Tab-separated table of N, CA and C in Angstrom:
chain	number	residue	atom	x	y	z
A	19	MET	N	-13.258	-71.681	-31.901
A	19	MET	CA	-14.103	-72.120	-33.006
A	19	MET	C	-13.217	-72.731	-34.099
A	20	PRO	N	-13.616	-73.853	-34.687
A	20	PRO	CA	-12.779	-74.516	-35.695
A	20	PRO	C	-12.702	-73.757	-37.027
A	21	PHE	N	-13.707	-72.917	-37.334
A	21	PHE	CA	-13.711	-72.184	-38.601
A	21	PHE	C	-14.332	-70.811	-38.378
A	22	THR	N	-13.608	-69.768	-38.768
A	22	THR	CA	-14.099	-68.403	-38.656
A	22	THR	C	-13.753	-67.674	-39.938
A	23	THR	N	-14.668	-66.830	-40.409
A	23	THR	CA	-14.416	-66.121	-41.658
A	23	THR	C	-14.941	-64.695	-41.579
A	24	THR	N	-14.325	-63.825	-42.369
A	24	THR	CA	-14.768	-62.436	-42.486
A	24	THR	C	-14.387	-61.931	-43.868
A	25	VAL	N	-14.993	-60.835	-44.278
A	25	VAL	CA	-14.676	-60.235	-45.569
A	25	VAL	C	-14.151	-58.821	-45.343
A	26	LEU	N	-12.986	-58.542	-45.901
A	26	LEU	CA	-12.407	-57.201	-45.872
A	26	LEU	C	-12.820	-56.458	-47.133
A	27	SER	N	-13.084	-55.180	-46.999
A	27	SER	CA	-13.310	-54.319	-48.151
A	27	SER	C	-12.069	-53.442	-48.287
A	28	ILE	N	-11.406	-53.535	-49.429
A	28	ILE	CA	-10.142	-52.845	-49.661
A	28	ILE	C	-10.332	-51.849	-50.807
A	29	THR	N	-10.061	-50.585	-50.554
A	29	THR	CA	-10.119	-49.581	-51.610
A	29	THR	C	-8.748	-49.502	-52.268
A	30	THR	N	-8.697	-49.889	-53.537
A	30	THR	CA	-7.440	-49.866	-54.279
A	30	THR	C	-7.337	-48.638	-55.169
A	31	GLY	N	-8.429	-47.972	-55.421
A	31	GLY	CA	-8.408	-46.744	-56.212
A	31	GLY	C	-8.331	-46.986	-57.699
A	32	SER	N	-7.856	-45.978	-58.417
A	32	SER	CA	-7.838	-46.037	-59.882
A	32	SER	C	-6.444	-46.278	-60.450
A	33	GLU	N	-5.508	-46.688	-59.611
A	33	GLU	CA	-4.152	-47.009	-60.050
A	33	GLU	C	-3.884	-48.493	-59.804
A	34	GLU	N	-2.951	-49.053	-60.547
A	34	GLU	CA	-2.521	-50.425	-60.289
A	34	GLU	C	-1.810	-50.451	-58.945
A	35	THR	N	-2.134	-51.449	-58.124
A	35	THR	CA	-1.591	-51.446	-56.773
A	35	THR	C	-1.188	-52.830	-56.285
A	36	VAL	N	-0.261	-52.817	-55.358
A	36	VAL	CA	0.055	-53.961	-54.518
A	36	VAL	C	-0.218	-53.466	-53.098
A	37	THR	N	-1.253	-54.007	-52.469
A	37	THR	CA	-1.694	-53.544	-51.157
A	37	THR	C	-1.330	-54.579	-50.100
A	38	ASP	N	-0.554	-54.175	-49.118
A	38	ASP	CA	-0.125	-55.068	-48.044
A	38	ASP	C	-1.310	-55.338	-47.101
A	39	LEU	N	-1.666	-56.596	-46.969
A	39	LEU	CA	-2.777	-57.023	-46.102
A	39	LEU	C	-2.294	-57.678	-44.809
A	40	THR	N	-0.994	-57.720	-44.590
A	40	THR	CA	-0.440	-58.482	-43.471
A	40	THR	C	-1.012	-58.045	-42.128
A	41	SER	N	-1.064	-56.760	-41.864
A	41	SER	CA	-1.571	-56.300	-40.559
A	41	SER	C	-3.050	-56.621	-40.402
A	42	ARG	N	-3.813	-56.565	-41.481
A	42	ARG	CA	-5.237	-56.926	-41.394
A	42	ARG	C	-5.398	-58.424	-41.113
A	43	CYS	N	-4.525	-59.242	-41.705
A	43	CYS	CA	-4.543	-60.683	-41.420
A	43	CYS	C	-4.191	-60.936	-39.958
A	44	GLU	N	-3.160	-60.241	-39.460
A	44	GLU	CA	-2.753	-60.409	-38.065
A	44	GLU	C	-3.848	-59.963	-37.103
A	45	ASP	N	-4.543	-58.860	-37.426
A	45	ASP	CA	-5.662	-58.399	-36.592
A	45	ASP	C	-6.778	-59.444	-36.548
A	46	PHE	N	-7.094	-60.011	-37.712
A	46	PHE	CA	-8.129	-61.049	-37.785
A	46	PHE	C	-7.734	-62.253	-36.937
A	47	LEU	N	-6.481	-62.683	-37.034
A	47	LEU	CA	-6.030	-63.839	-36.254
A	47	LEU	C	-6.001	-63.535	-34.755
A	48	ALA	N	-5.659	-62.316	-34.386
A	48	ALA	CA	-5.657	-61.948	-32.963
A	48	ALA	C	-7.060	-62.094	-32.365
A	49	ARG	N	-8.083	-61.784	-33.160
A	49	ARG	CA	-9.476	-61.896	-32.692
A	49	ARG	C	-10.003	-63.322	-32.737
A	50	THR	N	-9.517	-64.119	-33.685
A	50	THR	CA	-10.163	-65.408	-33.936
A	50	THR	C	-9.345	-66.635	-33.565
A	51	ALA	N	-8.041	-66.601	-33.752
A	51	ALA	CA	-7.222	-67.805	-33.552
A	51	ALA	C	-7.002	-68.115	-32.072
A	52	GLN	N	-6.909	-67.085	-31.254
A	52	GLN	CA	-6.754	-67.247	-29.802
A	52	GLN	C	-5.664	-68.259	-29.443
A	53	GLY	N	-4.499	-68.102	-30.068
A	53	GLY	CA	-3.350	-68.937	-29.751
A	53	GLY	C	-3.321	-70.300	-30.414
A	54	ALA	N	-4.299	-70.597	-31.253
A	54	ALA	CA	-4.384	-71.923	-31.880
A	54	ALA	C	-3.501	-72.024	-33.123
A	55	ASP	N	-3.166	-73.248	-33.475
A	55	ASP	CA	-2.507	-73.549	-34.739
A	55	ASP	C	-3.579	-73.810	-35.785
A	56	GLY	N	-3.267	-73.516	-37.034
A	56	GLY	CA	-4.227	-73.773	-38.096
A	56	GLY	C	-3.765	-73.184	-39.410
A	57	LEU	N	-4.732	-72.868	-40.248
A	57	LEU	CA	-4.456	-72.310	-41.570
A	57	LEU	C	-5.295	-71.058	-41.791
A	58	LEU	N	-4.657	-70.053	-42.378
A	58	LEU	CA	-5.379	-68.866	-42.817
A	58	LEU	C	-5.508	-68.955	-44.330
A	59	ASN	N	-6.738	-68.944	-44.803
A	59	ASN	CA	-6.997	-68.941	-46.231
A	59	ASN	C	-7.492	-67.561	-46.619
A	60	LEU	N	-6.951	-67.032	-47.708
A	60	LEU	CA	-7.404	-65.767	-48.263
A	60	LEU	C	-7.943	-66.046	-49.654
A	61	PHE	N	-9.038	-65.370	-50.004
A	61	PHE	CA	-9.637	-65.557	-51.321
A	61	PHE	C	-10.184	-64.223	-51.813
A	62	VAL	N	-9.871	-63.897	-53.065
A	62	VAL	CA	-10.364	-62.685	-53.712
A	62	VAL	C	-11.419	-63.099	-54.735
A	63	PRO	N	-12.700	-62.782	-54.496
A	63	PRO	CA	-13.754	-63.203	-55.427
A	63	PRO	C	-13.900	-62.241	-56.616
A	64	HIS	N	-12.790	-62.000	-57.301
A	64	HIS	CA	-12.782	-61.098	-58.452
A	64	HIS	C	-12.018	-61.763	-59.589
A	65	ALA	N	-12.430	-61.501	-60.817
A	65	ALA	CA	-11.786	-62.095	-61.992
A	65	ALA	C	-10.552	-61.327	-62.432
A	66	THR	N	-10.223	-60.230	-61.735
A	66	THR	CA	-9.123	-59.377	-62.187
A	66	THR	C	-8.201	-58.944	-61.045
A	67	ALA	N	-8.043	-59.776	-60.024
A	67	ALA	CA	-7.136	-59.466	-58.913
A	67	ALA	C	-6.561	-60.769	-58.387
A	68	GLY	N	-5.464	-60.661	-57.650
A	68	GLY	CA	-4.839	-61.854	-57.098
A	68	GLY	C	-4.158	-61.556	-55.779
A	69	LEU	N	-3.572	-62.595	-55.208
A	69	LEU	CA	-2.865	-62.486	-53.930
A	69	LEU	C	-1.441	-62.990	-54.104
A	70	ALA	N	-0.502	-62.304	-53.477
A	70	ALA	CA	0.903	-62.695	-53.561
A	70	ALA	C	1.547	-62.570	-52.187
A	71	VAL	N	2.529	-63.416	-51.941
A	71	VAL	CA	3.357	-63.302	-50.747
A	71	VAL	C	4.724	-62.832	-51.243
A	72	LEU	N	5.098	-61.619	-50.853
A	72	LEU	CA	6.355	-61.049	-51.318
A	72	LEU	C	6.836	-59.965	-50.366
A	73	GLU	N	8.062	-59.550	-50.557
A	73	GLU	CA	8.615	-58.436	-49.794
A	73	GLU	C	8.016	-57.137	-50.326
A	74	THR	N	7.683	-56.219	-49.421
A	74	THR	CA	7.189	-54.910	-49.836
A	74	THR	C	8.085	-53.829	-49.238
A	75	GLY	N	7.981	-52.636	-49.780
A	75	GLY	CA	8.699	-51.506	-49.225
A	75	GLY	C	10.127	-51.344	-49.704
A	76	ALA	N	10.692	-52.368	-50.334
A	76	ALA	CA	12.067	-52.269	-50.839
A	76	ALA	C	12.088	-52.262	-52.363
A	77	GLY	N	10.926	-52.054	-52.968
A	77	GLY	CA	10.837	-52.003	-54.419
A	77	GLY	C	10.263	-53.238	-55.072
A	78	SER	N	10.126	-54.331	-54.328
A	78	SER	CA	9.618	-55.570	-54.931
A	78	SER	C	8.178	-55.426	-55.404
A	79	ASP	N	7.380	-54.644	-54.697
A	79	ASP	CA	5.999	-54.442	-55.120
A	79	ASP	C	5.966	-53.701	-56.464
A	80	ASP	N	6.808	-52.673	-56.623
A	80	ASP	CA	6.899	-51.979	-57.913
A	80	ASP	C	7.490	-52.884	-58.989
A	81	ASP	N	8.457	-53.724	-58.605
A	81	ASP	CA	9.034	-54.671	-59.556
A	81	ASP	C	7.982	-55.653	-60.053
A	82	LEU	N	7.106	-56.095	-59.161
A	82	LEU	CA	6.031	-57.013	-59.563
A	82	LEU	C	5.127	-56.338	-60.589
A	83	LEU	N	4.709	-55.113	-60.318
A	83	LEU	CA	3.849	-54.403	-61.276
A	83	LEU	C	4.569	-54.204	-62.610
A	84	ALA	N	5.874	-53.906	-62.577
A	84	ALA	CA	6.647	-53.744	-63.820
A	84	ALA	C	6.724	-55.065	-64.589
A	85	ALA	N	6.934	-56.159	-63.871
A	85	ALA	CA	6.986	-57.476	-64.522
A	85	ALA	C	5.640	-57.816	-65.149
A	86	LEU	N	4.555	-57.498	-64.452
A	86	LEU	CA	3.225	-57.759	-65.009
A	86	LEU	C	2.981	-56.915	-66.248
A	87	HIS	N	3.469	-55.667	-66.259
A	87	HIS	CA	3.369	-54.828	-67.458
A	87	HIS	C	4.125	-55.457	-68.619
A	88	HIS	N	5.275	-56.043	-68.327
A	88	HIS	CA	6.075	-56.681	-69.371
A	88	HIS	C	5.374	-57.948	-69.900
A	89	LEU	N	4.881	-58.770	-68.987
A	89	LEU	CA	4.215	-60.021	-69.378
A	89	LEU	C	2.822	-59.804	-69.954
A	90	LEU	N	2.106	-58.815	-69.400
A	90	LEU	CA	0.720	-58.556	-69.777
A	90	LEU	C	0.563	-57.077	-70.141
A	91	PRO	N	1.012	-56.675	-71.312
A	91	PRO	CA	0.923	-55.259	-71.685
A	91	PRO	C	-0.526	-54.790	-71.787
A	92	ALA	N	-0.760	-53.554	-71.405
A	92	ALA	CA	-2.108	-52.970	-71.482
A	92	ALA	C	-2.288	-52.353	-72.865
A	93	ASP	N	-2.497	-53.215	-73.848
A	93	ASP	CA	-2.688	-52.729	-75.211
A	93	ASP	C	-3.881	-53.437	-75.848
A	94	ASP	N	-3.998	-53.350	-77.165
A	94	ASP	CA	-5.202	-53.866	-77.833
A	94	ASP	C	-5.072	-55.309	-78.316
A	95	ARG	N	-4.094	-56.064	-77.820
A	95	ARG	CA	-3.915	-57.454	-78.264
A	95	ARG	C	-4.952	-58.410	-77.681
A	96	TRP	N	-5.658	-57.996	-76.632
A	96	TRP	CA	-6.539	-58.892	-75.879
A	96	TRP	C	-7.914	-58.984	-76.524
A	97	GLN	N	-8.460	-60.192	-76.579
A	97	GLN	CA	-9.791	-60.395	-77.139
A	97	GLN	C	-10.874	-59.866	-76.210
A	98	HIS	N	-10.626	-59.922	-74.925
A	98	HIS	CA	-11.559	-59.379	-73.938
A	98	HIS	C	-11.364	-57.861	-73.936
A	99	ARG	N	-12.348	-57.091	-74.438
A	99	ARG	CA	-12.098	-55.690	-74.751
A	99	ARG	C	-12.954	-54.665	-74.012
A	100	HIS	N	-13.800	-55.023	-73.083
A	100	HIS	CA	-14.573	-53.971	-72.407
A	100	HIS	C	-13.698	-53.270	-71.364
A	101	GLY	N	-14.133	-52.122	-70.885
A	101	GLY	CA	-13.378	-51.405	-69.853
A	101	GLY	C	-12.258	-50.568	-70.440
A	102	SER	N	-11.293	-50.248	-69.604
A	102	SER	CA	-10.150	-49.432	-70.020
A	102	SER	C	-9.363	-50.140	-71.113
A	103	PRO	N	-8.613	-49.377	-71.923
A	103	PRO	CA	-7.768	-50.010	-72.944
A	103	PRO	C	-6.812	-51.028	-72.301
A	104	GLY	N	-6.747	-52.217	-72.897
A	104	GLY	CA	-5.882	-53.266	-72.382
A	104	GLY	C	-6.457	-54.035	-71.211
A	105	HIS	N	-7.723	-53.792	-70.869
A	105	HIS	CA	-8.344	-54.427	-69.696
A	105	HIS	C	-8.356	-55.958	-69.790
A	106	GLY	N	-8.299	-56.487	-70.983
A	106	GLY	CA	-8.277	-57.941	-71.141
A	106	GLY	C	-7.138	-58.588	-70.380
A	107	ARG	N	-6.017	-57.892	-70.249
A	107	ARG	CA	-4.880	-58.437	-69.503
A	107	ARG	C	-5.222	-58.638	-68.033
A	108	ASP	N	-6.104	-57.774	-67.502
A	108	ASP	CA	-6.491	-57.903	-66.092
A	108	ASP	C	-7.189	-59.233	-65.828
A	109	HIS	N	-7.862	-59.752	-66.865
A	109	HIS	CA	-8.553	-61.038	-66.728
A	109	HIS	C	-7.599	-62.223	-66.837
A	110	VAL	N	-6.385	-61.991	-67.335
A	110	VAL	CA	-5.362	-63.033	-67.402
A	110	VAL	C	-4.543	-63.060	-66.103
A	111	LEU	N	-4.500	-61.942	-65.397
A	111	LEU	CA	-3.697	-61.813	-64.178
A	111	LEU	C	-3.875	-62.972	-63.195
A	112	PRO	N	-5.111	-63.414	-62.869
A	112	PRO	CA	-5.247	-64.476	-61.860
A	112	PRO	C	-4.624	-65.817	-62.252
A	113	ALA	N	-4.296	-65.996	-63.536
A	113	ALA	CA	-3.586	-67.216	-63.928
A	113	ALA	C	-2.128	-67.148	-63.487
A	114	LEU	N	-1.593	-65.938	-63.298
A	114	LEU	CA	-0.204	-65.744	-62.868
A	114	LEU	C	-0.093	-65.385	-61.388
A	115	VAL	N	-1.038	-64.597	-60.902
A	115	VAL	CA	-1.111	-64.202	-59.489
A	115	VAL	C	-2.467	-64.714	-58.998
A	116	PRO	N	-2.491	-65.884	-58.368
A	116	PRO	CA	-3.765	-66.553	-58.071
A	116	PRO	C	-4.638	-65.767	-57.095
A	117	PRO	N	-5.938	-65.988	-57.163
A	117	PRO	CA	-6.865	-65.281	-56.283
A	117	PRO	C	-7.001	-65.924	-54.898
A	118	HIS	N	-6.039	-66.760	-54.530
A	118	HIS	CA	-6.127	-67.449	-53.240
A	118	HIS	C	-4.737	-67.682	-52.665
A	119	ALA	N	-4.689	-67.827	-51.348
A	119	ALA	CA	-3.446	-68.185	-50.661
A	119	ALA	C	-3.825	-68.880	-49.364
A	120	THR	N	-3.058	-69.881	-48.978
A	120	THR	CA	-3.249	-70.560	-47.702
A	120	THR	C	-1.921	-70.518	-46.957
A	121	LEU	N	-1.971	-69.983	-45.732
A	121	LEU	CA	-0.763	-69.735	-44.959
A	121	LEU	C	-0.849	-70.384	-43.587
A	122	PRO	N	0.284	-70.857	-43.050
A	122	PRO	CA	0.260	-71.494	-41.738
A	122	PRO	C	0.112	-70.467	-40.610
A	123	VAL	N	-0.607	-70.902	-39.576
A	123	VAL	CA	-0.767	-70.121	-38.353
A	123	VAL	C	-0.273	-71.001	-37.213
A	124	VAL	N	0.683	-70.494	-36.445
A	124	VAL	CA	1.250	-71.254	-35.332
A	124	VAL	C	1.121	-70.395	-34.076
A	125	GLY	N	0.482	-70.956	-33.063
A	125	GLY	CA	0.283	-70.217	-31.825
A	125	GLY	C	-0.539	-68.954	-32.021
A	126	GLY	N	-1.448	-68.983	-32.972
A	126	GLY	CA	-2.312	-67.838	-33.230
A	126	GLY	C	-1.686	-66.748	-34.072
A	127	ARG	N	-0.459	-66.993	-34.567
A	127	ARG	CA	0.250	-65.972	-35.346
A	127	ARG	C	0.578	-66.477	-36.742
A	128	LEU	N	0.508	-65.573	-37.682
A	128	LEU	CA	0.843	-65.877	-39.063
A	128	LEU	C	2.322	-66.222	-39.162
A	129	GLU	N	2.641	-67.352	-39.784
A	129	GLU	CA	4.027	-67.815	-39.928
A	129	GLU	C	4.564	-67.383	-41.280
A	130	LEU	N	5.048	-66.162	-41.352
A	130	LEU	CA	5.672	-65.660	-42.570
A	130	LEU	C	7.170	-65.556	-42.354
A	131	GLY	N	7.929	-65.580	-43.443
A	131	GLY	CA	9.363	-65.344	-43.356
A	131	GLY	C	9.646	-63.887	-43.014
A	132	THR	N	10.876	-63.596	-42.673
A	132	THR	CA	11.264	-62.268	-42.205
A	132	THR	C	10.791	-61.142	-43.117
A	133	TRP	N	10.933	-61.301	-44.417
A	133	TRP	CA	10.613	-60.210	-45.341
A	133	TRP	C	9.306	-60.430	-46.096
A	134	GLN	N	8.534	-61.444	-45.728
A	134	GLN	CA	7.312	-61.753	-46.465
A	134	GLN	C	6.112	-60.956	-45.959
A	135	SER	N	5.305	-60.519	-46.903
A	135	SER	CA	4.028	-59.858	-46.618
A	135	SER	C	2.961	-60.491	-47.501
A	136	VAL	N	1.726	-60.428	-47.052
A	136	VAL	CA	0.583	-60.913	-47.819
A	136	VAL	C	-0.013	-59.709	-48.539
A	137	CYS	N	-0.127	-59.792	-49.870
A	137	CYS	CA	-0.528	-58.618	-50.645
A	137	CYS	C	-1.645	-58.914	-51.640
A	138	LEU	N	-2.527	-57.945	-51.775
A	138	LEU	CA	-3.527	-57.937	-52.829
A	138	LEU	C	-2.898	-57.269	-54.041
A	139	VAL	N	-2.964	-57.927	-55.195
A	139	VAL	CA	-2.422	-57.380	-56.440
A	139	VAL	C	-3.608	-57.049	-57.336
A	140	ASP	N	-3.736	-55.758	-57.675
A	140	ASP	CA	-4.883	-55.293	-58.447
A	140	ASP	C	-4.395	-54.402	-59.582
A	141	THR	N	-4.516	-54.893	-60.811
A	141	THR	CA	-4.132	-54.098	-61.979
A	141	THR	C	-5.333	-53.483	-62.679
A	142	ASN	N	-6.529	-53.764	-62.193
A	142	ASN	CA	-7.757	-53.288	-62.830
A	142	ASN	C	-8.112	-51.900	-62.304
A	143	ARG	N	-7.854	-50.894	-63.096
A	143	ARG	CA	-8.133	-49.516	-62.693
A	143	ARG	C	-9.625	-49.189	-62.721
A	144	ASP	N	-10.438	-50.067	-63.300
A	144	ASP	CA	-11.875	-49.813	-63.419
A	144	ASP	C	-12.665	-50.229	-62.180
A	145	ASN	N	-12.064	-50.966	-61.265
A	145	ASN	CA	-12.775	-51.482	-60.086
A	145	ASN	C	-12.020	-51.031	-58.831
A	146	PRO	N	-12.426	-49.904	-58.216
A	146	PRO	CA	-11.641	-49.327	-57.125
A	146	PRO	C	-11.827	-49.976	-55.750
A	147	VAL	N	-12.787	-50.871	-55.602
A	147	VAL	CA	-13.029	-51.510	-54.305
A	147	VAL	C	-13.011	-53.027	-54.492
A	148	ARG	N	-12.245	-53.705	-53.648
A	148	ARG	CA	-12.092	-55.157	-53.720
A	148	ARG	C	-12.497	-55.799	-52.403
A	149	GLN	N	-12.934	-57.037	-52.497
A	149	GLN	CA	-13.261	-57.830	-51.317
A	149	GLN	C	-12.191	-58.912	-51.167
A	150	VAL	N	-11.808	-59.180	-49.934
A	150	VAL	CA	-10.880	-60.274	-49.643
A	150	VAL	C	-11.475	-61.051	-48.474
A	151	ARG	N	-11.756	-62.328	-48.708
A	151	ARG	CA	-12.282	-63.177	-47.638
A	151	ARG	C	-11.115	-63.813	-46.894
A	152	LEU	N	-11.121	-63.653	-45.557
A	152	LEU	CA	-10.158	-64.295	-44.682
A	152	LEU	C	-10.887	-65.402	-43.939
A	153	SER	N	-10.321	-66.600	-43.921
A	153	SER	CA	-10.933	-67.715	-43.195
A	153	SER	C	-9.854	-68.419	-42.392
A	154	PHE	N	-10.114	-68.616	-41.102
A	154	PHE	CA	-9.183	-69.329	-40.236
A	154	PHE	C	-9.778	-70.687	-39.899
A	155	LEU	N	-8.995	-71.725	-40.133
A	155	LEU	CA	-9.400	-73.088	-39.829
A	155	LEU	C	-8.399	-73.663	-38.829
A	156	SER	N	-8.914	-74.056	-37.645
A	156	SER	CA	-8.006	-74.624	-36.631
A	156	SER	C	-8.240	-76.106	-36.494
Protein backbone atom coordinates (compact mmCIF):
# COMPACT_ATOMS: atom_id res chain seq x y z
CA MET A 1 0.00 0.00 0.00
CA PRO A 2 1.42 3.46 -0.88
CA PHE A 3 0.18 5.08 2.37
CA THR A 4 -0.53 3.51 5.76
CA THR A 5 -1.15 5.24 9.07
CA THR A 6 -1.84 4.40 12.70
CA VAL A 7 -2.06 6.24 16.01
CA LEU A 8 -0.06 5.21 19.07
CA SER A 9 -1.29 6.03 22.56
CA ILE A 10 1.68 6.76 24.82
CA THR A 11 1.35 7.11 28.59
CA THR A 12 3.94 9.64 29.73
CA GLY A 13 2.64 10.05 33.27
CA SER A 14 3.00 13.06 35.53
CA GLU A 15 6.75 13.62 35.07
CA GLU A 16 8.65 15.31 32.25
CA THR A 17 9.80 12.57 29.91
CA VAL A 18 11.74 11.61 26.84
CA THR A 19 10.09 8.40 25.62
CA ASP A 20 11.90 6.24 23.06
CA LEU A 21 9.50 5.33 20.22
CA THR A 22 12.05 3.58 18.00
CA SER A 23 10.86 0.01 18.62
CA ARG A 24 7.23 1.04 18.07
CA CYS A 25 8.23 2.68 14.77
CA GLU A 26 10.12 -0.47 13.74
CA ASP A 27 7.11 -2.66 14.65
CA PHE A 28 4.83 -0.45 12.55
CA LEU A 29 7.22 -0.63 9.58
CA ALA A 30 7.56 -4.42 9.91
CA ARG A 31 3.76 -4.68 9.49
CA THR A 32 3.32 -2.05 6.80
CA ALA A 33 6.47 -1.37 4.75
CA GLN A 34 7.03 -4.99 3.69
CA GLY A 35 10.57 -4.32 2.46
CA ALA A 36 9.70 -1.11 0.59
CA ASP A 37 11.60 2.17 0.53
CA GLY A 38 9.77 5.30 1.61
CA LEU A 39 9.29 7.81 4.39
CA LEU A 40 8.03 7.45 7.93
CA ASN A 41 6.30 10.57 9.17
CA LEU A 42 5.54 11.04 12.86
CA PHE A 43 3.18 13.72 14.15
CA VAL A 44 2.13 14.64 17.69
CA PRO A 45 -1.27 16.42 17.64
CA HIS A 46 -0.60 18.24 20.92
CA ALA A 47 0.34 21.87 21.63
CA THR A 48 2.76 20.87 24.40
CA ALA A 49 4.87 17.95 23.11
CA GLY A 50 7.43 17.34 20.39
CA LEU A 51 9.57 14.75 18.65
CA ALA A 52 13.35 14.50 18.66
CA VAL A 53 15.96 12.21 17.13
CA LEU A 54 18.73 11.76 19.68
CA GLU A 55 20.82 9.26 21.59
CA THR A 56 19.10 7.78 24.64
CA GLY A 57 20.34 5.77 27.58
CA ALA A 58 23.70 7.55 27.90
CA GLY A 59 22.31 10.67 29.56
CA SER A 60 21.38 12.67 26.45
CA ASP A 61 17.67 12.36 27.21
CA ASP A 62 18.25 13.82 30.71
CA ASP A 63 20.54 16.46 29.19
CA LEU A 64 17.75 17.47 26.81
CA LEU A 65 15.29 17.90 29.68
CA ALA A 66 17.92 19.91 31.62
CA ALA A 67 18.54 22.15 28.60
CA LEU A 68 14.81 22.71 28.21
CA HIS A 69 14.61 23.67 31.90
CA HIS A 70 17.38 26.19 31.31
CA LEU A 71 15.81 27.63 28.13
CA LEU A 72 12.19 27.36 29.30
CA PRO A 73 12.04 27.67 33.10
CA ALA A 74 8.84 26.51 34.79
CA ASP A 75 8.10 29.77 36.55
CA ASP A 76 5.59 32.63 36.41
CA ARG A 77 7.16 34.56 33.49
CA TRP A 78 4.76 33.03 30.93
CA GLN A 79 1.60 34.81 29.82
CA HIS A 80 -0.13 31.49 29.20
CA ARG A 81 -1.00 30.64 32.82
CA HIS A 82 -3.52 27.78 33.13
CA GLY A 83 -2.45 24.38 34.46
CA SER A 84 0.59 23.68 36.60
CA PRO A 85 2.90 26.56 37.55
CA GLY A 86 5.07 27.45 34.56
CA HIS A 87 2.82 25.53 32.14
CA GLY A 88 3.13 28.34 29.60
CA ARG A 89 6.62 27.07 28.77
CA ASP A 90 5.10 23.76 27.64
CA HIS A 91 3.29 25.69 24.90
CA VAL A 92 6.60 27.15 23.69
CA LEU A 93 8.28 23.71 23.57
CA PRO A 94 7.06 22.76 20.04
CA ALA A 95 8.86 25.81 18.61
CA LEU A 96 12.14 24.21 19.79
CA VAL A 97 11.24 20.50 19.65
CA PRO A 98 8.85 20.23 16.68
CA PRO A 99 5.73 18.08 16.78
CA HIS A 100 6.76 16.26 13.59
CA ALA A 101 9.60 14.24 12.08
CA THR A 102 10.11 12.59 8.69
CA LEU A 103 12.62 9.76 8.49
CA PRO A 104 13.91 7.60 5.63
CA VAL A 105 12.90 3.96 5.32
CA VAL A 106 15.12 1.71 3.19
CA GLY A 107 14.21 -1.90 2.54
CA GLY A 108 11.37 -1.65 5.04
CA ARG A 109 13.68 -0.54 7.86
CA LEU A 110 14.12 2.77 9.59
CA GLU A 111 17.42 4.38 8.51
CA LEU A 112 18.78 5.84 11.73
CA GLY A 113 22.39 6.41 12.69
CA THR A 114 24.07 4.05 15.14
CA TRP A 115 23.13 6.00 18.27
CA GLN A 116 19.93 7.68 17.06
CA SER A 117 16.49 7.01 18.53
CA VAL A 118 13.11 8.55 17.77
CA CYS A 119 11.70 10.11 20.94
CA LEU A 120 8.57 11.80 22.21
CA VAL A 121 9.48 14.82 24.36
CA ASP A 122 6.78 15.74 26.87
CA THR A 123 7.29 18.41 29.52
CA ASN A 124 3.58 18.84 30.28
CA ARG A 125 2.89 17.09 33.58
CA ASP A 126 -0.84 17.88 33.27
CA ASN A 127 -1.46 15.59 30.26
CA PRO A 128 -0.40 11.99 31.04
CA VAL A 129 -1.49 10.38 27.74
CA ARG A 130 -0.23 11.42 24.30
CA GLN A 131 -1.07 10.40 20.76
CA VAL A 132 1.57 9.93 18.07
CA ARG A 133 0.49 9.37 14.47
CA LEU A 134 2.82 7.18 12.40
CA SER A 135 2.39 7.31 8.61
CA PHE A 136 4.38 5.33 6.06
CA LEU A 137 4.50 6.57 2.48
CA SER A 138 6.14 4.34 -0.14
